[in-house]
Coordinates of N, CA and C in Angstrom, one line a residue:
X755 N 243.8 271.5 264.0 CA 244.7 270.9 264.9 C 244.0 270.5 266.2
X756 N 244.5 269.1 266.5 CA 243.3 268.7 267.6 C 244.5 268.9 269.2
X757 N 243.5 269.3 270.1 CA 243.6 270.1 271.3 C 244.7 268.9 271.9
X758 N 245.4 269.3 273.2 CA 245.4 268.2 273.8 C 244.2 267.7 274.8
X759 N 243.2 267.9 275.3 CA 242.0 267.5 275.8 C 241.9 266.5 274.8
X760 N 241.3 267.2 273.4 CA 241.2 266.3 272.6 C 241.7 264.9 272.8
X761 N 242.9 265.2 272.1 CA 244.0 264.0 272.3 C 243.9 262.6 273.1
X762 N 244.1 263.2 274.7 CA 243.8 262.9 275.6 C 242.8 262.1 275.9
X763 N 241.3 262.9 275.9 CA 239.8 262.0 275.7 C 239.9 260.7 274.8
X764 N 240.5 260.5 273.6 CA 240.5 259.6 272.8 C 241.4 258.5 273.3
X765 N 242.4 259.3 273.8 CA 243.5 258.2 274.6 C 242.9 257.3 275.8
X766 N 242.1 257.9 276.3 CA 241.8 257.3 277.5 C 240.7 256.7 277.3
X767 N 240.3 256.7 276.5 CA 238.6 255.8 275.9 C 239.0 254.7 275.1
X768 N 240.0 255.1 274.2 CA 240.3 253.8 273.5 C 239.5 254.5 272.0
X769 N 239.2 255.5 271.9 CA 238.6 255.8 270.7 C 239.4 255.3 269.3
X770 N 238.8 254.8 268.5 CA 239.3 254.8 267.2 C 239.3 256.0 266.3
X771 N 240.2 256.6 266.0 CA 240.5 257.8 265.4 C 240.4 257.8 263.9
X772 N 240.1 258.9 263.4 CA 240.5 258.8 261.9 C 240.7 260.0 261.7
X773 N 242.6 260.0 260.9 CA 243.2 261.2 260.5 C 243.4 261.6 258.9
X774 N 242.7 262.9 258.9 CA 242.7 263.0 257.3 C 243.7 263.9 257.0
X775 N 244.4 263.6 256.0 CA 245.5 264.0 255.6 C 245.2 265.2 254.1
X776 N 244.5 264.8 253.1 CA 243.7 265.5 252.3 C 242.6 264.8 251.8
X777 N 241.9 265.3 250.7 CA 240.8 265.2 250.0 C 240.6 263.7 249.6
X778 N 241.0 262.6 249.5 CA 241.0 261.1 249.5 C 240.9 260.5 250.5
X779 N 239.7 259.6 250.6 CA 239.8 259.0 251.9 C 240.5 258.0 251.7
X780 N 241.0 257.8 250.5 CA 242.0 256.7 250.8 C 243.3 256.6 251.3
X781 N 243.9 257.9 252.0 CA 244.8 258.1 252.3 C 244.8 258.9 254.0
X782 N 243.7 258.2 254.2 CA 243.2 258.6 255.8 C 243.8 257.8 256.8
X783 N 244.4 257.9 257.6 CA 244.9 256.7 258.6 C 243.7 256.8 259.9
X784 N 243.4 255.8 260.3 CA 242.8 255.0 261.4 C 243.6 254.3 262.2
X785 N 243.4 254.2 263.6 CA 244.1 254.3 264.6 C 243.8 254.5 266.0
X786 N 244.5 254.1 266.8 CA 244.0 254.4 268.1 C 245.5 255.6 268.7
X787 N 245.3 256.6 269.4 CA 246.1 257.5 269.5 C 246.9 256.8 271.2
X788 N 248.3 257.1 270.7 CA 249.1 256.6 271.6 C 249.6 257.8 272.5
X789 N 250.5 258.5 271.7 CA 251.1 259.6 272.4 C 251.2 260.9 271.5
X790 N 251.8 261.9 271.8 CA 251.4 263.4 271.1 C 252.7 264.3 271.9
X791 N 253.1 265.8 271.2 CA 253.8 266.4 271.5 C 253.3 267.6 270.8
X792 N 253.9 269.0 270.8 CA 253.3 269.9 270.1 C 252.8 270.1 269.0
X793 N 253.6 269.2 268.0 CA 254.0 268.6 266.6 C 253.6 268.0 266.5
X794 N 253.8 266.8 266.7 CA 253.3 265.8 266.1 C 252.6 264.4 267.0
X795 N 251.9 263.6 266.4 CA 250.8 262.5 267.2 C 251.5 261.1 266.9
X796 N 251.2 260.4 267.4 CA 251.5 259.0 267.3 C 249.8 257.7 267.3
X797 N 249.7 257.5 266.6 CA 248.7 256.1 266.1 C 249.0 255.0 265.7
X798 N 248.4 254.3 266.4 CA 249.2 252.8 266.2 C 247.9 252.4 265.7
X799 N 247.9 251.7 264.4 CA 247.0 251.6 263.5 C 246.7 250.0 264.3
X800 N 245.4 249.3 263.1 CA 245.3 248.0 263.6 C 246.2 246.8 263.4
X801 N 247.1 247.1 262.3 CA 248.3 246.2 262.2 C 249.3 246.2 263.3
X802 N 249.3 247.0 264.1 CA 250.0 247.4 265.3 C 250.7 248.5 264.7
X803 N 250.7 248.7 263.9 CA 252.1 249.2 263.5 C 251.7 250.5 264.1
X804 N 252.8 251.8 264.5 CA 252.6 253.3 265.0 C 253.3 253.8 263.7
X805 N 252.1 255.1 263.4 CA 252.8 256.2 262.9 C 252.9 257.6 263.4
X806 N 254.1 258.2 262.7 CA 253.9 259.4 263.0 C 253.6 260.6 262.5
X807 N 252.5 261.5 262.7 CA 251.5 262.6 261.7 C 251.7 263.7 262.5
X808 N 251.7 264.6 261.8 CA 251.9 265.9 262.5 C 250.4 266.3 263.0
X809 N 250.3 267.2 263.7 CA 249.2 267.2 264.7 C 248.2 268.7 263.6
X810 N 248.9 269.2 263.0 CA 248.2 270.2 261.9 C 246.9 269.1 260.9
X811 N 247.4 268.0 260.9 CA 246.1 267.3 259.9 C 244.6 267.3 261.4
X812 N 243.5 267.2 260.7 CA 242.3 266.5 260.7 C 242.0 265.7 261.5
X813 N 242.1 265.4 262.8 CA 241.2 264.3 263.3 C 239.9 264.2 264.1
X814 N 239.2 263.1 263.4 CA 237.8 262.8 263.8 C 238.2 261.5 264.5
X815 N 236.3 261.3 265.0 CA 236.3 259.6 265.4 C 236.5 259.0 264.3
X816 N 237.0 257.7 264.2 CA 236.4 256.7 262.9 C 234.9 256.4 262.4
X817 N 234.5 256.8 263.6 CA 232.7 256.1 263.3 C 231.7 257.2 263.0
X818 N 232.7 258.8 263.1 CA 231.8 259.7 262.6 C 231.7 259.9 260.9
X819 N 231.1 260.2 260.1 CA 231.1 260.5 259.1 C 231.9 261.7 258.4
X820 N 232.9 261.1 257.4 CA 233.7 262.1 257.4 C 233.6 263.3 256.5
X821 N 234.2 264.3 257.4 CA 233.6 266.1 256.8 C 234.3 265.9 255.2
X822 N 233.8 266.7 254.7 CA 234.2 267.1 253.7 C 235.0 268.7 254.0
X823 N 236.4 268.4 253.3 CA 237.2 269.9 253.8 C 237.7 270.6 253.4
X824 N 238.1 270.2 251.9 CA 238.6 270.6 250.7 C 238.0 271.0 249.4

């Protein structure tokens, strides 16, 4: 579960995020982190579009290489 510092640092940099959800990276969302609550995050991907993920998943940068976790 990412901190709010976390959260935050990524917010204010503009970081490109990537949230892993399980064992597929094809089902990873990428995104830039908008807003957050105890629960849950908000990422507005590059289509603009925002989603909403619970803050219990996985997030890295996009441009780090992604852990293996499962």
């Amino acid at each position: 579960m990412p901190s709010d510092e976390e959260l935050n640092e990524y917010r204010l940099k503009g970081t490109q995020v990537r949230v892993i959800r399980d064992n597929s990276a094809a089902n990873d969302v990428k995104g830039i982190v908008v807003a957050w609550n105890d629960e849950e995050m908000l990422i507005r991907r590059p289509n603009r579009r925002v989603v909403k993920l619970s803050r219990k998943y996985v997030v890295v940068p996009a441009d780090a290489p992604r852990p293996e976790l499962f």
